PDB file of C-alpha atoms in Angstrom:
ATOM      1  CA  UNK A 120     122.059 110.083 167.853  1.00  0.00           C
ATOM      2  CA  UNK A 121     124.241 107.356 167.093  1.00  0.00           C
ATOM      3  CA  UNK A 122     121.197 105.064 165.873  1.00  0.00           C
ATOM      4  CA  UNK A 123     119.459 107.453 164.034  1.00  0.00           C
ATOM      5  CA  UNK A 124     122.010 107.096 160.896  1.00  0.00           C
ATOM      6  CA  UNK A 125     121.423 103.233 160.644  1.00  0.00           C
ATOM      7  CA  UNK A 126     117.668 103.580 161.334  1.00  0.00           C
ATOM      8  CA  UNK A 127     117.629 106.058 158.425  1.00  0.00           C
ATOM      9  CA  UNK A 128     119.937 103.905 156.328  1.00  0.00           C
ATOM     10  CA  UNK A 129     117.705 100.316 156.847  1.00  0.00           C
ATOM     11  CA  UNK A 130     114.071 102.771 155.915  1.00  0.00           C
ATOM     12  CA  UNK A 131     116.435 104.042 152.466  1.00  0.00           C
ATOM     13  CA  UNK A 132     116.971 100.425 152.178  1.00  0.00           C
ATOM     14  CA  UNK A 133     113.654  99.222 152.362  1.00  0.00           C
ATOM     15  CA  UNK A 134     112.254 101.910 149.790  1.00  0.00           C
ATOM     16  CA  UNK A 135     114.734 100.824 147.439  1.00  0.00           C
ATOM     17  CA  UNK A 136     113.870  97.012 147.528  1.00  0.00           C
ATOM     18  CA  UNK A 137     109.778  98.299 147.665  1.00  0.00           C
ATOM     19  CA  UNK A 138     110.365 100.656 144.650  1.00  0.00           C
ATOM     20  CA  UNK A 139     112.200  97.653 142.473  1.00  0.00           C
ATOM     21  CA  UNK A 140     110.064  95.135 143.411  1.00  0.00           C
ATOM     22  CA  UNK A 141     107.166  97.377 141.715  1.00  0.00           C
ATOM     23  CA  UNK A 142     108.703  98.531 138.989  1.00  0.00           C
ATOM     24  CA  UNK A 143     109.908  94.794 137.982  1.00  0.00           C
ATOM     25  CA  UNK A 144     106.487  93.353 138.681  1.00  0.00           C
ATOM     26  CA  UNK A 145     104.940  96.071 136.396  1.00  0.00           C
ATOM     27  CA  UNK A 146     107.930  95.244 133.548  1.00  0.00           C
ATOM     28  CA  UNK A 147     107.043  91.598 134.303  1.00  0.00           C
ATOM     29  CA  UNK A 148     102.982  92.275 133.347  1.00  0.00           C
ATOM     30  CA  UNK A 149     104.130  94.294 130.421  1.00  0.00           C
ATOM     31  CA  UNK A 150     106.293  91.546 129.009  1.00  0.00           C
ATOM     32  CA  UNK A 151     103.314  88.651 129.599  1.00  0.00           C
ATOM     33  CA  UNK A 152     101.163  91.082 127.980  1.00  0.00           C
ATOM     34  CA  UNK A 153     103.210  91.602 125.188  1.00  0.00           C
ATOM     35  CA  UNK A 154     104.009  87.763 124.931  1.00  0.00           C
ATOM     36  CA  UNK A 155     100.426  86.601 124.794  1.00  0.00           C
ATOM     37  CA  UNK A 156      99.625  89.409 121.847  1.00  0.00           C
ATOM     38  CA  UNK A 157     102.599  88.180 120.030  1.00  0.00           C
ATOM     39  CA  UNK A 158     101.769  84.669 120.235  1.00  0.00           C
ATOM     40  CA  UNK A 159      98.135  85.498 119.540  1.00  0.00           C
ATOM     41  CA  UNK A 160      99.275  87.579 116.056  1.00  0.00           C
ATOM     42  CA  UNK A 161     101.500  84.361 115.259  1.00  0.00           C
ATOM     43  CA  UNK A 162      98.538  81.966 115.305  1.00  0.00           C
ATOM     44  CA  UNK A 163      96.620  84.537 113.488  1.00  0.00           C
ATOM     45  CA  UNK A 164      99.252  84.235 110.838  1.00  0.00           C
ATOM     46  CA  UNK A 165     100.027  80.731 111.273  1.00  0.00           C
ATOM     47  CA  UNK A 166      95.749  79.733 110.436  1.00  0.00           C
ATOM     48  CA  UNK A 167      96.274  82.331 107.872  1.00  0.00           C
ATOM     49  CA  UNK A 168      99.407  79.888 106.293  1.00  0.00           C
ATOM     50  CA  UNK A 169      97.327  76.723 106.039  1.00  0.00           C
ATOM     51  CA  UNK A 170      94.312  78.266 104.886  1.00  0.00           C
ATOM     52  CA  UNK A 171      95.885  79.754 101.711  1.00  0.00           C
ATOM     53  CA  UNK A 172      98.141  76.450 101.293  1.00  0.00           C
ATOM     54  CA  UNK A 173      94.384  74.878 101.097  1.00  0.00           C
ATOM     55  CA  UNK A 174      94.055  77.381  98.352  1.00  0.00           C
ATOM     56  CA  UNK A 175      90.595  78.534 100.728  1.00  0.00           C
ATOM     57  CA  UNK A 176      91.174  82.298 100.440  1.00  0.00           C
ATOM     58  CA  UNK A 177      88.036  82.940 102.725  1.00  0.00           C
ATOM     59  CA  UNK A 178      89.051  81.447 105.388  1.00  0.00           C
ATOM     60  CA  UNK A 179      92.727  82.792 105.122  1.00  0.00           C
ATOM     61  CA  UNK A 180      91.118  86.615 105.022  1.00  0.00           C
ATOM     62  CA  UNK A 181      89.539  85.918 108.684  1.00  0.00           C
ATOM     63  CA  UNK A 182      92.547  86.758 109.908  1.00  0.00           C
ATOM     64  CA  UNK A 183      91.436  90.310 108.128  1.00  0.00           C
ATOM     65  CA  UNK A 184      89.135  92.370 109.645  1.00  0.00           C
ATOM     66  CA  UNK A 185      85.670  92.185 108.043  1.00  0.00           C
ATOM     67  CA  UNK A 186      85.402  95.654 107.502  1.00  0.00           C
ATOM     68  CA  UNK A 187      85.123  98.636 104.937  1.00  0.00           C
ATOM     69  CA  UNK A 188      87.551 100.543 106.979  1.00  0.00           C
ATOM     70  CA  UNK A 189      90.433  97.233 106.153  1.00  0.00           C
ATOM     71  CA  UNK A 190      93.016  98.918 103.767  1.00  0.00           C
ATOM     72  CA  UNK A 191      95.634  97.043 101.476  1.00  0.00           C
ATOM     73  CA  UNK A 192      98.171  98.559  99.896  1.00  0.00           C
ATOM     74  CA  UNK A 193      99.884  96.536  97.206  1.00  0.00           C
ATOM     75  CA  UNK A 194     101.418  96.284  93.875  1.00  0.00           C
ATOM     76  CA  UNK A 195      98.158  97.661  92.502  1.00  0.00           C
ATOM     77  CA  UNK A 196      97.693 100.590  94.942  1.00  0.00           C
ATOM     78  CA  UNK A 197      95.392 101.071  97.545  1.00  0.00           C
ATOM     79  CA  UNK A 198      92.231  98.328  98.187  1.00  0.00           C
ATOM     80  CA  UNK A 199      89.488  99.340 100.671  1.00  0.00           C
ATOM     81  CA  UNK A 200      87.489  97.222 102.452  1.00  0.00           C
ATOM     82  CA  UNK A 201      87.198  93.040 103.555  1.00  0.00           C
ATOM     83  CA  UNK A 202      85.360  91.858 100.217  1.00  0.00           C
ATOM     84  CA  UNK A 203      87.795  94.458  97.492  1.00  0.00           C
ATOM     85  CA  UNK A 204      90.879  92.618  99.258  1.00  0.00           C
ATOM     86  CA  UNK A 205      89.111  89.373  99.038  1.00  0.00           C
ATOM     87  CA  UNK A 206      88.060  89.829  95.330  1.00  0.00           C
ATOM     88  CA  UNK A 207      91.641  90.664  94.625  1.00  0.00           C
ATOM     89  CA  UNK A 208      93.085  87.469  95.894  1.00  0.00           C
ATOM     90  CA  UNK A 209      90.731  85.597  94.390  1.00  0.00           C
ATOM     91  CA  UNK A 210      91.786  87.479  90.912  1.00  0.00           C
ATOM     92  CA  UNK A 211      95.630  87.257  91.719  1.00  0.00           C
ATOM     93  CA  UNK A 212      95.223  83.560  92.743  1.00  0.00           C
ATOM     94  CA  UNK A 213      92.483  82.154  91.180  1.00  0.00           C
ATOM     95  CA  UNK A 214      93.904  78.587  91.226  1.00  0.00           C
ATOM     96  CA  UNK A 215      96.144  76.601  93.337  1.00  0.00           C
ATOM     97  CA  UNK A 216      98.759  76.286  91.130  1.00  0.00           C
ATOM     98  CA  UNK A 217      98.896  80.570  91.100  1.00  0.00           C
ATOM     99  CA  UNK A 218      98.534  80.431  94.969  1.00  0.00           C
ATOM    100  CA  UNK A 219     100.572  77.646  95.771  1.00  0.00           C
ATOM    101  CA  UNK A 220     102.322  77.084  99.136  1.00  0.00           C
ATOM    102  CA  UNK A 221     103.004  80.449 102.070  1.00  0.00           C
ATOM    103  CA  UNK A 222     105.575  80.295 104.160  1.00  0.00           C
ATOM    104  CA  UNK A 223     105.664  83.753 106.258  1.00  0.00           C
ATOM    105  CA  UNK A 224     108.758  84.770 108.272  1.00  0.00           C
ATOM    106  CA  UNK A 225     108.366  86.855 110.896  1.00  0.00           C
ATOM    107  CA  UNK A 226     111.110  89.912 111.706  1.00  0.00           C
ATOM    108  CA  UNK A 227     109.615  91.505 114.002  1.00  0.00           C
ATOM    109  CA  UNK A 228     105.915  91.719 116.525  1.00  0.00           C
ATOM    110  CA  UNK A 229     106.517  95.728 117.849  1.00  0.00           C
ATOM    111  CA  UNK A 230     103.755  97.063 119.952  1.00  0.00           C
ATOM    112  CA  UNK A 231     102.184 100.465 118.696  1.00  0.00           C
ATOM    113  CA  UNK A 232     100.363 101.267 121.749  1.00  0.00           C
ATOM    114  CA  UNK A 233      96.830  99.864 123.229  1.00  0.00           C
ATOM    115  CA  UNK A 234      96.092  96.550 121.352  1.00  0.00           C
ATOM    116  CA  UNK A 235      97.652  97.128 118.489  1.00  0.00           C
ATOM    117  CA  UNK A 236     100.947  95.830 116.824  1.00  0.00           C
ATOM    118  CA  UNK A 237     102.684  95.798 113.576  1.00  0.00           C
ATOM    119  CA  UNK A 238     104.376  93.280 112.616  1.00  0.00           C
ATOM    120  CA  UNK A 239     106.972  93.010 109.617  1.00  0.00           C
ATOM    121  CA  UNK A 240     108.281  90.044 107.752  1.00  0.00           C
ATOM    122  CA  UNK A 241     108.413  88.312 104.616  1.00  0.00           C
ATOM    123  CA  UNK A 242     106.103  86.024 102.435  1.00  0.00           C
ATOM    124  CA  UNK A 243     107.660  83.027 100.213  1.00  0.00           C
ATOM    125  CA  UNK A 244     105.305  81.531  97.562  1.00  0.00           C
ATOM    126  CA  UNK A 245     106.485  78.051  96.442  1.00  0.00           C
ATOM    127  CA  UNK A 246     104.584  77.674  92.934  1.00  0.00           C
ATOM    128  CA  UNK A 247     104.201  75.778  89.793  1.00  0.00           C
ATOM    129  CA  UNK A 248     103.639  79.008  87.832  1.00  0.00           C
ATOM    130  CA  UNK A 249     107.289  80.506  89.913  1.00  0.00           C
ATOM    131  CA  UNK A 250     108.105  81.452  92.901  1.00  0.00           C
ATOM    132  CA  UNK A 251     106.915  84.369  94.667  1.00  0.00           C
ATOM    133  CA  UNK A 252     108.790  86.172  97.053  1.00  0.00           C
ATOM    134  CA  UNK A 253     107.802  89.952  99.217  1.00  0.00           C
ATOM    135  CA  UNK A 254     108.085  91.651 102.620  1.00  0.00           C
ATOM    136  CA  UNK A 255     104.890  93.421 104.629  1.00  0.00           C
ATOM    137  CA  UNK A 256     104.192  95.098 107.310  1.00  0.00           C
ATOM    138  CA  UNK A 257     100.939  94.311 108.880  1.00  0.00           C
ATOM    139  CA  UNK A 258      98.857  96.148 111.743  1.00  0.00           C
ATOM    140  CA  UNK A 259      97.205  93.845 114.117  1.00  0.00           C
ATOM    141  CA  UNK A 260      94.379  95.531 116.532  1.00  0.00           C
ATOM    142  CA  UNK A 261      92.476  93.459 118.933  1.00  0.00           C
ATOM    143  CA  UNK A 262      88.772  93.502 118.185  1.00  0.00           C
ATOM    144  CA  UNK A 263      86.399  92.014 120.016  1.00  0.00           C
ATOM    145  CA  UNK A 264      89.053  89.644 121.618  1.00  0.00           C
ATOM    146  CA  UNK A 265      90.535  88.591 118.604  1.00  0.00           C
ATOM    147  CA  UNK A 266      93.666  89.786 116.670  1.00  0.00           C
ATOM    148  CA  UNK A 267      92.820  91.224 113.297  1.00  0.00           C
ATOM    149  CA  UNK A 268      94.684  92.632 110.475  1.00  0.00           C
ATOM    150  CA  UNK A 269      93.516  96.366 110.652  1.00  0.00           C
ATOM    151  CA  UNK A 270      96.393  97.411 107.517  1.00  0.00           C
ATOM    152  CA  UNK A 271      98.418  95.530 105.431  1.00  0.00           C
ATOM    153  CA  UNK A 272     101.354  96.970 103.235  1.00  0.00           C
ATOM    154  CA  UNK A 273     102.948  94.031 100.788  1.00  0.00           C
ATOM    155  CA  UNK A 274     105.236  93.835  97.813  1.00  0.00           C
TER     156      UNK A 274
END
C-alpha cells in the first residue's frame, strides 16, 4: 500500500509533462504557421512598394487577386473586380509625379481563420503634386500558394 501513492503520483506526473509537451508543440506549429503567412503577406506588400515607386501599376496589382470577385472600397465607393481597381489607379495616378513614392506601415498581420489574414496599416505617399497620407485594412487569402489581396478598404 505504501507504494501505490508514489506509483500513482510519478503516472500523474508523467501525463502532465506528455499533455504539455503536446499542447506546446501544437502552439509551436501554430506560431511557424502564422510566421511564414505573415512574412509571406509582408513580401506581398513589400513587391507591391517598389512596383508602384516604379510608377508600374500592373505589376503592383499582382499582389491583387485577378478576379471579378476582388472588391475595393475607397474614397469613391465600392470597385469590383482586378481590371475596375486597376483602371482606377491608373486614373488616380496616371503619372509618376501623382503616384510618387509608397511607404506602407504595417500595425498589425491578425489571422481570420484558414489562410486568410487581414492586415491593417497605413500608406504614406511622398509626391511632387503633395503628400498623401491613409490607413487600410487589407484581406490576404492564400490562393493557389500565393498570398493575394482578396479585399481592400483605404482612405
Amino acid at each position: 500500500m505504501k507504494y501505490i501513492f508514489p506509483f500513482v503520483f510519478a503516472l500523474l506526473c508523467l501525463s502532465c509533462i506528455s499533455i504539455k509537451t503536446d499542447v506546446t508543440t501544437d502552439s509551436i506549429e501554430k506560431r511557424d504557421g502564422d510566421e511564414l503567412a505573415e512574412a509571406g503577406i509582408r513580401l506581398v506588400m513589400q513587391a507591391q512598394e517598389i512596383a508602384w515607386n516604379k510608377h508600374n501599376l500592373e505589376s503592383f496589382m499582382q499582389g491583387y487577386w485577378k478576379s471579378d470577385s476582388l472588391k475595393f472600397y475607397g474614397s469613391n465607393g465600392l470597385t469590383l473586380g482586378w481590371e475596375n481597381t486597376l483602371a482606377n489607379y491608373k486614373k488616380g495616378y496616371p503619372t509618376k509625379a501623382e503616384s510618387g513614392t509608397l511607404n506602407f506601415v504595417i500595425n498589425d498581420i491578425s489571422k481570420i481563420e484558414g489562410d486568410n489574414y487581414w492586415v491593417m496599416g497605413e500608406y504614406h505617399l511622398k509626391r511632387d503634386v503633395g503628400d498623401a497620407d491613409g490607413v487600410f485594412i487589407i484581406i490576404f487569402k492564400k490562393i493557389d500558394g500565393q498570398w493575394k489581396i482578396v479585399a481592400d478598404m483605404s482612405c
